PDB file of C-alpha atoms in Angstrom:
ATOM      1  CA  MET I 199     131.962   5.049  43.804  1.00  0.00           C
ATOM      2  CA  LYS I 200     134.711   5.008  46.492  1.00  0.00           C
ATOM      3  CA  SER I 201     132.794   1.812  48.297  1.00  0.00           C
ATOM      4  CA  ILE I 202     132.483   0.214  45.877  1.00  0.00           C
ATOM      5  CA  VAL I 203     136.226   0.315  44.065  1.00  0.00           C
ATOM      6  CA  TYR I 204     137.659  -0.321  47.532  1.00  0.00           C
ATOM      7  CA  ILE I 205     135.643  -3.862  47.945  1.00  0.00           C
ATOM      8  CA  TYR I 206     136.625  -5.207  44.531  1.00  0.00           C
ATOM      9  CA  ALA I 207     140.156  -5.076  44.873  1.00  0.00           C
ATOM     10  CA  LEU I 208     139.657  -6.530  48.891  1.00  0.00           C
ATOM     11  CA  ILE I 209     138.140  -9.457  46.640  1.00  0.00           C
ATOM     12  CA  LEU I 210     140.902  -9.633  44.328  1.00  0.00           C
ATOM     13  CA  PHE I 211     143.528  -8.874  47.055  1.00  0.00           C
ATOM     14  CA  VAL I 212     141.800 -12.164  48.500  1.00  0.00           C
ATOM     15  CA  MET I 213     142.142 -14.051  45.493  1.00  0.00           C
ATOM     16  CA  THR I 214     145.396 -13.214  45.202  1.00  0.00           C
ATOM     17  CA  ALA I 215     146.846 -13.213  48.862  1.00  0.00           C
ATOM     18  CA  CYS I 216     147.613 -17.171  48.148  1.00  0.00           C
ATOM     19  CA  ARG I 217     150.065 -16.459  45.287  1.00  0.00           C
ATOM     20  CA  PRO I 218     153.806 -16.210  45.652  1.00  0.00           C
ATOM     21  CA  SER I 219     155.317 -13.205  47.038  1.00  0.00           C
ATOM     22  CA  PRO I 220     158.048 -12.356  44.538  1.00  0.00           C
ATOM     23  CA  SER I 221     161.683 -13.443  45.307  1.00  0.00           C
ATOM     24  CA  SER I 222     164.082 -12.459  47.752  1.00  0.00           C
ATOM     25  CA  GLY I 223     166.641 -11.499  44.590  1.00  0.00           C
ATOM     26  CA  ASP I 224     163.519  -8.834  43.206  1.00  0.00           C
ATOM     27  CA  THR I 225     163.561  -4.947  43.752  1.00  0.00           C
ATOM     28  CA  PRO I 226     161.481  -3.542  46.735  1.00  0.00           C
ATOM     29  CA  VAL I 227     159.624  -1.779  45.802  1.00  0.00           C
ATOM     30  CA  LEU I 228     157.900   1.393  46.741  1.00  0.00           C
ATOM     31  CA  THR I 229     154.478   3.346  46.421  1.00  0.00           C
ATOM     32  CA  VAL I 230     154.268   7.294  46.181  1.00  0.00           C
ATOM     33  CA  THR I 231     151.506   9.337  45.986  1.00  0.00           C
ATOM     34  CA  LEU I 232     152.932  12.320  43.081  1.00  0.00           C
ATOM     35  CA  GLU I 233     155.065  12.197  39.956  1.00  0.00           C
ATOM     36  CA  PRO I 234     157.453  14.432  41.270  1.00  0.00           C
ATOM     37  CA  LEU I 235     157.317  12.366  44.574  1.00  0.00           C
ATOM     38  CA  ARG I 236     158.753   9.633  42.146  1.00  0.00           C
ATOM     39  CA  TYR I 237     161.594  11.603  40.746  1.00  0.00           C
ATOM     40  CA  PHE I 238     162.908  12.888  44.159  1.00  0.00           C
ATOM     41  CA  THR I 239     162.315   9.401  45.647  1.00  0.00           C
ATOM     42  CA  GLU I 240     163.766   7.026  42.618  1.00  0.00           C
ATOM     43  CA  THR I 241     166.834   9.938  42.655  1.00  0.00           C
ATOM     44  CA  ILE I 242     167.801   8.956  45.722  1.00  0.00           C
ATOM     45  CA  ALA I 243     166.858   5.181  45.746  1.00  0.00           C
ATOM     46  CA  GLY I 244     168.586   4.689  42.862  1.00  0.00           C
ATOM     47  CA  ASP I 245     168.520   0.542  41.883  1.00  0.00           C
ATOM     48  CA  LYS I 246     167.844   0.335  45.058  1.00  0.00           C
ATOM     49  CA  PHE I 247     164.047   0.311  45.272  1.00  0.00           C
ATOM     50  CA  GLN I 248     160.968   0.491  42.431  1.00  0.00           C
ATOM     51  CA  VAL I 249     159.020   3.195  43.159  1.00  0.00           C
ATOM     52  CA  VAL I 250     155.345   3.485  41.480  1.00  0.00           C
ATOM     53  CA  SER I 251     152.940   6.768  41.411  1.00  0.00           C
ATOM     54  CA  MET I 252     149.212   5.709  42.449  1.00  0.00           C
ATOM     55  CA  VAL I 253     148.601   9.226  40.885  1.00  0.00           C
ATOM     56  CA  PRO I 254     149.348   8.546  37.003  1.00  0.00           C
ATOM     57  CA  LYS I 255     150.516  11.582  34.316  1.00  0.00           C
ATOM     58  CA  GLY I 256     147.547  13.081  33.833  1.00  0.00           C
ATOM     59  CA  SER I 257     144.752  12.659  36.935  1.00  0.00           C
ATOM     60  CA  SER I 258     144.490  15.154  39.635  1.00  0.00           C
ATOM     61  CA  PRO I 259     145.617  13.981  42.648  1.00  0.00           C
ATOM     62  CA  GLU I 260     142.379  16.353  43.652  1.00  0.00           C
ATOM     63  CA  THR I 261     140.368  13.546  42.838  1.00  0.00           C
ATOM     64  CA  TYR I 262     141.416  10.295  41.575  1.00  0.00           C
ATOM     65  CA  ASP I 263     140.410   7.102  42.243  1.00  0.00           C
ATOM     66  CA  PRO I 264     142.941   4.089  42.298  1.00  0.00           C
ATOM     67  CA  THR I 265     142.217   1.439  40.361  1.00  0.00           C
ATOM     68  CA  PRO I 266     141.216  -2.159  42.113  1.00  0.00           C
ATOM     69  CA  GLN I 267     144.593  -3.403  39.712  1.00  0.00           C
ATOM     70  CA  GLN I 268     146.198  -0.214  42.231  1.00  0.00           C
ATOM     71  CA  LEU I 269     144.727  -1.304  45.311  1.00  0.00           C
ATOM     72  CA  VAL I 270     145.813  -5.148  44.595  1.00  0.00           C
ATOM     73  CA  SER I 271     149.358  -4.348  43.737  1.00  0.00           C
ATOM     74  CA  LEU I 272     149.582  -2.274  46.655  1.00  0.00           C
ATOM     75  CA  SER I 273     150.354  -5.479  48.583  1.00  0.00           C
ATOM     76  CA  GLN I 274     153.959  -5.677  47.124  1.00  0.00           C
ATOM     77  CA  SER I 275     155.108  -2.341  48.538  1.00  0.00           C
ATOM     78  CA  GLN I 276     157.137  -2.019  51.031  1.00  0.00           C
ATOM     79  CA  GLY I 277     156.402   1.008  52.651  1.00  0.00           C
ATOM     80  CA  TYR I 278     154.424   4.377  50.764  1.00  0.00           C
ATOM     81  CA  LEU I 279     155.865   7.960  51.126  1.00  0.00           C
ATOM     82  CA  ARG I 280     152.921  10.622  51.157  1.00  0.00           C
ATOM     83  CA  ILE I 281     152.984  14.091  50.233  1.00  0.00           C
ATOM     84  CA  GLY I 282     151.149  14.814  52.720  1.00  0.00           C
ATOM     85  CA  TYR I 283     147.743  16.413  52.491  1.00  0.00           C
ATOM     86  CA  ILE I 284     146.691  16.323  49.032  1.00  0.00           C
ATOM     87  CA  GLY I 285     143.114  15.463  48.619  1.00  0.00           C
ATOM     88  CA  PHE I 286     143.434  11.975  47.148  1.00  0.00           C
ATOM     89  CA  GLU I 287     145.558  10.705  50.372  1.00  0.00           C
ATOM     90  CA  GLN I 288     143.009  12.436  52.273  1.00  0.00           C
ATOM     91  CA  ALA I 289     140.601  10.568  50.885  1.00  0.00           C
ATOM     92  CA  TRP I 290     142.104   7.097  50.572  1.00  0.00           C
ATOM     93  CA  MET I 291     145.114   6.919  53.083  1.00  0.00           C
ATOM     94  CA  GLU I 292     142.957   5.155  54.981  1.00  0.00           C
ATOM     95  CA  LYS I 293     141.857   2.376  52.785  1.00  0.00           C
ATOM     96  CA  LEU I 294     145.094   2.141  51.973  1.00  0.00           C
ATOM     97  CA  THR I 295     146.848   1.666  55.067  1.00  0.00           C
ATOM     98  CA  THR I 296     143.770  -1.081  55.875  1.00  0.00           C
ATOM     99  CA  THR I 297     144.690  -2.638  52.549  1.00  0.00           C
ATOM    100  CA  VAL I 298     147.924  -3.423  53.837  1.00  0.00           C
ATOM    101  CA  PRO I 299     148.480  -3.422  57.353  1.00  0.00           C
ATOM    102  CA  THR I 300     151.984  -4.723  57.429  1.00  0.00           C
ATOM    103  CA  MET I 301     152.858  -0.848  54.364  1.00  0.00           C
ATOM    104  CA  LYS I 302     155.189   1.418  56.344  1.00  0.00           C
ATOM    105  CA  VAL I 303     154.015   5.036  55.391  1.00  0.00           C
ATOM    106  CA  PHE I 304     156.202   7.806  55.512  1.00  0.00           C
ATOM    107  CA  ASP I 305     154.948  11.745  55.344  1.00  0.00           C
ATOM    108  CA  THR I 306     157.653  13.424  53.388  1.00  0.00           C
ATOM    109  CA  SER I 307     155.698  16.779  54.786  1.00  0.00           C
ATOM    110  CA  LYS I 308     156.877  16.107  57.823  1.00  0.00           C
ATOM    111  CA  GLY I 309     159.050  19.553  58.369  1.00  0.00           C
ATOM    112  CA  VAL I 310     157.968  21.851  56.403  1.00  0.00           C
ATOM    113  CA  ASP I 311     156.542  25.264  57.084  1.00  0.00           C
ATOM    114  CA  LEU I 312     153.300  24.672  56.152  1.00  0.00           C
ATOM    115  CA  ILE I 313     150.784  27.683  54.429  1.00  0.00           C
ATOM    116  CA  ARG I 314     147.552  27.381  56.323  1.00  0.00           C
ATOM    117  CA  SER I 315     144.238  28.209  54.780  1.00  0.00           C
ATOM    118  CA  VAL I 316     140.672  28.651  55.165  1.00  0.00           C
ATOM    119  CA  GLY I 317     139.807  24.819  54.835  1.00  0.00           C
ATOM    120  CA  HIS I 318     137.422  24.594  51.352  1.00  0.00           C
ATOM    121  CA  HIS I 319     136.139  21.335  49.350  1.00  0.00           C
ATOM    122  CA  HIS I 320     137.304  20.855  46.422  1.00  0.00           C
ATOM    123  CA  GLY I 321     134.903  18.412  44.268  1.00  0.00           C
ATOM    124  CA  ASP I 322     133.757  15.695  47.097  1.00  0.00           C
ATOM    125  CA  HIS I 323     137.181  15.856  49.182  1.00  0.00           C
ATOM    126  CA  TYR I 324     138.477  18.250  51.925  1.00  0.00           C
ATOM    127  CA  HIS I 325     141.296  20.267  52.261  1.00  0.00           C
ATOM    128  CA  GLU I 326     142.238  18.756  55.859  1.00  0.00           C
ATOM    129  CA  GLY I 327     142.778  21.744  58.141  1.00  0.00           C
ATOM    130  CA  GLY I 328     142.589  24.259  55.328  1.00  0.00           C
ATOM    131  CA  ILE I 329     146.581  23.489  54.947  1.00  0.00           C
ATOM    132  CA  GLU I 330     147.669  24.091  51.327  1.00  0.00           C
ATOM    133  CA  PRO I 331     149.133  20.920  49.832  1.00  0.00           C
ATOM    134  CA  HIS I 332     151.407  21.494  46.637  1.00  0.00           C
ATOM    135  CA  ILE I 333     154.074  21.939  48.657  1.00  0.00           C
ATOM    136  CA  TRP I 334     156.705  19.916  45.657  1.00  0.00           C
ATOM    137  CA  ASN I 335     156.591  23.072  44.141  1.00  0.00           C
ATOM    138  CA  SER I 336     159.129  24.697  46.352  1.00  0.00           C
ATOM    139  CA  THR I 337     162.473  24.299  45.966  1.00  0.00           C
ATOM    140  CA  GLU I 338     162.684  25.129  50.373  1.00  0.00           C
ATOM    141  CA  ASN I 339     160.875  22.316  50.858  1.00  0.00           C
ATOM    142  CA  ALA I 340     162.077  20.439  47.363  1.00  0.00           C
ATOM    143  CA  GLN I 341     165.383  20.150  50.485  1.00  0.00           C
ATOM    144  CA  THR I 342     163.153  18.894  53.102  1.00  0.00           C
ATOM    145  CA  ILE I 343     161.204  16.270  51.099  1.00  0.00           C
ATOM    146  CA  ALA I 344     164.586  14.732  50.161  1.00  0.00           C
ATOM    147  CA  ASP I 345     165.720  14.845  53.737  1.00  0.00           C
ATOM    148  CA  ASN I 346     162.797  13.396  54.992  1.00  0.00           C
ATOM    149  CA  ILE I 347     162.570  10.522  51.649  1.00  0.00           C
ATOM    150  CA  CYS I 348     166.469   9.846  52.340  1.00  0.00           C
ATOM    151  CA  THR I 349     165.497   8.880  56.172  1.00  0.00           C
ATOM    152  CA  ALA I 350     162.648   6.930  55.154  1.00  0.00           C
ATOM    153  CA  LEU I 351     164.584   4.451  53.028  1.00  0.00           C
ATOM    154  CA  ILE I 352     167.432   4.184  55.640  1.00  0.00           C
ATOM    155  CA  GLU I 353     164.780   2.446  57.872  1.00  0.00           C
ATOM    156  CA  LEU I 354     163.683   0.546  55.417  1.00  0.00           C
ATOM    157  CA  ASP I 355     166.722  -0.285  53.680  1.00  0.00           C
ATOM    158  CA  PRO I 356     169.706   0.461  56.470  1.00  0.00           C
ATOM    159  CA  ALA I 357     172.647  -1.535  54.813  1.00  0.00           C
ATOM    160  CA  ASN I 358     172.572   1.080  52.170  1.00  0.00           C
ATOM    161  CA  GLN I 359     172.973   4.620  54.402  1.00  0.00           C
ATOM    162  CA  THR I 360     175.850   5.787  52.805  1.00  0.00           C
ATOM    163  CA  PHE I 361     173.840   5.392  49.987  1.00  0.00           C
ATOM    164  CA  TYR I 362     171.372   7.346  50.261  1.00  0.00           C
ATOM    165  CA  GLN I 363     173.253   9.775  52.065  1.00  0.00           C
ATOM    166  CA  HIS I 364     175.640  10.496  49.071  1.00  0.00           C
ATOM    167  CA  ARG I 365     172.729  10.600  45.962  1.00  0.00           C
ATOM    168  CA  THR I 366     170.575  12.836  48.328  1.00  0.00           C
ATOM    169  CA  ASP I 367     173.249  15.488  48.979  1.00  0.00           C
ATOM    170  CA  SER I 368     173.128  15.050  44.609  1.00  0.00           C
ATOM    171  CA  LEU I 369     169.601  15.535  44.436  1.00  0.00           C
ATOM    172  CA  LYS I 370     169.927  18.610  46.542  1.00  0.00           C
ATOM    173  CA  GLN I 371     172.730  20.081  44.925  1.00  0.00           C
ATOM    174  CA  ILE I 372     170.215  19.770  41.982  1.00  0.00           C
ATOM    175  CA  ILE I 373     167.793  21.636  44.139  1.00  0.00           C
ATOM    176  CA  GLN I 374     169.874  24.269  44.514  1.00  0.00           C
ATOM    177  CA  GLU I 375     171.068  24.777  41.204  1.00  0.00           C
ATOM    178  CA  THR I 376     167.181  24.831  40.169  1.00  0.00           C
ATOM    179  CA  ASP I 377     166.914  27.771  43.331  1.00  0.00           C
ATOM    180  CA  LEU I 378     170.223  29.393  41.863  1.00  0.00           C
ATOM    181  CA  ARG I 379     168.951  29.420  38.021  1.00  0.00           C
ATOM    182  CA  ILE I 380     165.108  30.943  39.119  1.00  0.00           C
ATOM    183  CA  ARG I 381     166.261  33.216  41.040  1.00  0.00           C
ATOM    184  CA  GLN I 382     167.995  34.700  38.020  1.00  0.00           C
ATOM    185  CA  LEU I 383     165.535  34.920  35.594  1.00  0.00           C
ATOM    186  CA  LEU I 384     162.978  36.244  38.368  1.00  0.00           C
ATOM    187  CA  ARG I 385     164.869  39.282  38.586  1.00  0.00           C
ATOM    188  CA  THR I 386     162.609  40.981  35.907  1.00  0.00           C
ATOM    189  CA  ALA I 387     159.688  38.953  36.051  1.00  0.00           C
ATOM    190  CA  ASP I 388     156.150  40.022  36.270  1.00  0.00           C
ATOM    191  CA  ARG I 389     155.148  39.778  39.778  1.00  0.00           C
ATOM    192  CA  THR I 390     151.673  39.024  40.285  1.00  0.00           C
ATOM    193  CA  PHE I 391     150.188  35.698  37.406  1.00  0.00           C
ATOM    194  CA  LEU I 392     146.650  33.919  37.500  1.00  0.00           C
ATOM    195  CA  ILE I 393     146.796  30.572  37.511  1.00  0.00           C
ATOM    196  CA  TYR I 394     143.627  28.338  37.139  1.00  0.00           C
ATOM    197  CA  HIS I 395     143.869  26.537  40.118  1.00  0.00           C
ATOM    198  CA  PRO I 396     146.333  27.242  42.972  1.00  0.00           C
ATOM    199  CA  ALA I 397     149.323  25.224  42.270  1.00  0.00           C
ATOM    200  CA  LEU I 398     152.175  27.352  43.191  1.00  0.00           C
ATOM    201  CA  SER I 399     151.762  29.517  46.136  1.00  0.00           C
ATOM    202  CA  TYR I 400     154.903  27.498  47.794  1.00  0.00           C
ATOM    203  CA  PHE I 401     156.567  28.446  44.463  1.00  0.00           C
ATOM    204  CA  ALA I 402     155.093  32.304  45.105  1.00  0.00           C
ATOM    205  CA  ARG I 403     156.066  32.515  48.791  1.00  0.00           C
ATOM    206  CA  ASP I 404     159.852  31.470  48.093  1.00  0.00           C
ATOM    207  CA  TYR I 405     160.246  34.491  45.483  1.00  0.00           C
ATOM    208  CA  GLY I 406     158.564  37.012  46.907  1.00  0.00           C
ATOM    209  CA  LEU I 407     155.314  36.286  44.047  1.00  0.00           C
ATOM    210  CA  LYS I 408     152.033  36.917  44.157  1.00  0.00           C
ATOM    211  CA  GLN I 409     148.874  34.278  43.237  1.00  0.00           C
ATOM    212  CA  ILE I 410     146.328  34.703  42.035  1.00  0.00           C
ATOM    213  CA  SER I 411     143.406  32.162  41.968  1.00  0.00           C
ATOM    214  CA  MET I 412     140.415  31.381  39.697  1.00  0.00           C
ATOM    215  CA  GLU I 413     139.339  28.994  41.384  1.00  0.00           C
ATOM    216  CA  ASP I 414     137.226  29.910  44.574  1.00  0.00           C
ATOM    217  CA  GLU I 415     137.275  27.212  47.148  1.00  0.00           C
ATOM    218  CA  GLY I 416     137.542  24.251  44.278  1.00  0.00           C
ATOM    219  CA  LYS I 417     134.480  25.879  42.360  1.00  0.00           C
ATOM    220  CA  GLU I 418     135.154  27.707  38.883  1.00  0.00           C
ATOM    221  CA  PRO I 419     134.450  31.857  39.472  1.00  0.00           C
ATOM    222  CA  SER I 420     130.670  32.698  39.217  1.00  0.00           C
ATOM    223  CA  PRO I 421     130.603  35.600  35.742  1.00  0.00           C
ATOM    224  CA  ALA I 422     130.403  38.535  38.285  1.00  0.00           C
ATOM    225  CA  GLN I 423     133.906  36.977  39.867  1.00  0.00           C
ATOM    226  CA  LEU I 424     134.851  36.276  36.163  1.00  0.00           C
ATOM    227  CA  LYS I 425     134.192  40.162  35.633  1.00  0.00           C
ATOM    228  CA  LYS I 426     136.322  41.180  39.142  1.00  0.00           C
ATOM    229  CA  MET I 427     139.473  38.727  38.298  1.00  0.00           C
ATOM    230  CA  ILE I 428     139.591  41.133  34.481  1.00  0.00           C
ATOM    231  CA  GLU I 429     139.527  44.157  37.000  1.00  0.00           C
ATOM    232  CA  THR I 430     142.435  42.554  38.977  1.00  0.00           C
ATOM    233  CA  CYS I 431     144.208  41.261  36.195  1.00  0.00           C
ATOM    234  CA  ARG I 432     144.354  44.953  34.948  1.00  0.00           C
ATOM    235  CA  LYS I 433     144.912  46.626  37.909  1.00  0.00           C
ATOM    236  CA  GLU I 434     147.766  43.926  38.748  1.00  0.00           C
ATOM    237  CA  ASN I 435     149.484  44.915  35.162  1.00  0.00           C
ATOM    238  CA  ILE I 436     149.033  40.649  34.594  1.00  0.00           C
ATOM    239  CA  HIS I 437     150.594  39.162  32.114  1.00  0.00           C
ATOM    240  CA  VAL I 438     150.431  35.025  32.425  1.00  0.00           C
ATOM    241  CA  ILE I 439     147.637  32.833  32.697  1.00  0.00           C
ATOM    242  CA  PHE I 440     148.725  29.389  33.948  1.00  0.00           C
ATOM    243  CA  VAL I 441     146.387  26.612  32.885  1.00  0.00           C
ATOM    244  CA  GLN I 442     146.694  23.075  33.838  1.00  0.00           C
ATOM    245  CA  GLN I 443     145.747  20.110  32.173  1.00  0.00           C
ATOM    246  CA  GLU I 444     143.411  18.574  34.516  1.00  0.00           C
ATOM    247  CA  PHE I 445     141.461  21.806  34.584  1.00  0.00           C
ATOM    248  CA  ASP I 446     139.515  22.753  32.409  1.00  0.00           C
ATOM    249  CA  THR I 447     140.880  25.426  30.869  1.00  0.00           C
ATOM    250  CA  ARG I 448     137.780  27.777  29.071  1.00  0.00           C
ATOM    251  CA  ASN I 449     137.289  30.497  32.158  1.00  0.00           C
ATOM    252  CA  ALA I 450     141.013  31.048  31.686  1.00  0.00           C
ATOM    253  CA  ARG I 451     140.872  31.153  27.521  1.00  0.00           C
ATOM    254  CA  ILE I 452     137.728  34.159  28.580  1.00  0.00           C
ATOM    255  CA  ILE I 453     139.914  36.392  30.731  1.00  0.00           C
ATOM    256  CA  ALA I 454     142.923  36.157  27.984  1.00  0.00           C
ATOM    257  CA  ASP I 455     140.886  37.366  24.890  1.00  0.00           C
ATOM    258  CA  GLU I 456     139.301  39.925  26.299  1.00  0.00           C
ATOM    259  CA  LEU I 457     142.523  41.144  27.579  1.00  0.00           C
ATOM    260  CA  GLU I 458     145.499  39.883  25.598  1.00  0.00           C
ATOM    261  CA  LEU I 459     147.142  37.982  28.088  1.00  0.00           C
ATOM    262  CA  ASP I 460     149.439  35.157  27.665  1.00  0.00           C
ATOM    263  CA  ILE I 461     148.023  31.420  28.746  1.00  0.00           C
ATOM    264  CA  ILE I 462     150.492  29.426  29.520  1.00  0.00           C
ATOM    265  CA  PRO I 463     150.139  25.455  30.289  1.00  0.00           C
ATOM    266  CA  ILE I 464     151.929  24.252  33.141  1.00  0.00           C
ATOM    267  CA  GLN I 465     152.965  20.794  34.605  1.00  0.00           C
ATOM    268  CA  PRO I 466     153.265  21.108  38.291  1.00  0.00           C
ATOM    269  CA  LEU I 467     152.992  17.255  37.998  1.00  0.00           C
ATOM    270  CA  SER I 468     155.688  16.288  35.800  1.00  0.00           C
ATOM    271  CA  TYR I 469     158.446  13.932  36.483  1.00  0.00           C
ATOM    272  CA  ASP I 470     160.933  16.207  35.111  1.00  0.00           C
ATOM    273  CA  TRP I 471     160.157  18.314  38.580  1.00  0.00           C
ATOM    274  CA  PRO I 472     164.040  20.491  37.651  1.00  0.00           C
ATOM    275  CA  THR I 473     162.466  21.149  34.249  1.00  0.00           C
ATOM    276  CA  GLU I 474     159.273  21.795  35.176  1.00  0.00           C
ATOM    277  CA  MET I 475     159.816  24.880  37.852  1.00  0.00           C
ATOM    278  CA  ILE I 476     162.541  26.798  35.556  1.00  0.00           C
ATOM    279  CA  HIS I 477     159.723  26.659  32.856  1.00  0.00           C
ATOM    280  CA  ILE I 478     157.662  28.339  35.161  1.00  0.00           C
ATOM    281  CA  ALA I 479     159.786  30.824  36.101  1.00  0.00           C
ATOM    282  CA  GLN I 480     160.881  31.559  32.651  1.00  0.00           C
ATOM    283  CA  SER I 481     157.075  32.435  31.657  1.00  0.00           C
ATOM    284  CA  LEU I 482     156.683  34.588  34.278  1.00  0.00           C
ATOM    285  CA  THR I 483     159.585  36.687  32.311  1.00  0.00           C
ATOM    286  CA  PRO I 484     159.650  39.197  30.208  1.00  0.00           C
ATOM    287  CA  ASN I 485     161.411  38.648  26.953  1.00  0.00           C
ATOM    288  CA  LYS I 486     161.585  34.807  27.833  1.00  0.00           C
TER     289      LYS I 486
END
């Protein structure tokens, strides 16, 4: 399917190649992979760039395939900021750079202390090197991501270096305030939580929490694994199960019904990164 989409996009690209390019007065375009990365990038870029996401709201970046029109529109981007190791990038990055060979690509995970685990398949994708890809769900990592975005913008637009540096400082202040609020909330929080898709590994590391994932190597748990999970929840005194809209919640509801636990919807892919990070911490706090 990816090959068909890619070939169709190349045909459209050739058909539109002779169209006039945007005028010099138009705002230049940057492309990013995820909505949280769009938040970070727009906060730093201000009105100097138009920032667009490849993976739209409500879609899983583990398995999303871009539309042909997205691939064609990518030709207008001056640069691409990747999050690092998410499934979409593993499957599509080489094709994207082949489609637009002049586009500069920047890795915003550079310098992040990565969590490495046994590699696993998710659907038809494989997490390269067993690296936990959800680096943005961490205030510590967010500081590094902000610095990497600033460096990329300065390379693309050196005339506005001071502008980007000042806005990066402002973003880092927001990140620090978010971190402080989370730490205040977690003083009396549950230390262990259950989640369907393990998107909060870096969040858990930041704050000394324990994340238990319902997925096993990208697959739904078997009945035997569900039974074992229920026993673990009892032993760990877990009160919260996090679910995301991109994934099936049936198994989470089986456990929740059995143990009378709270199911808490979260949106780790939300554009409103500070609000979502605080929401996760509040959900772990008794009498929130």
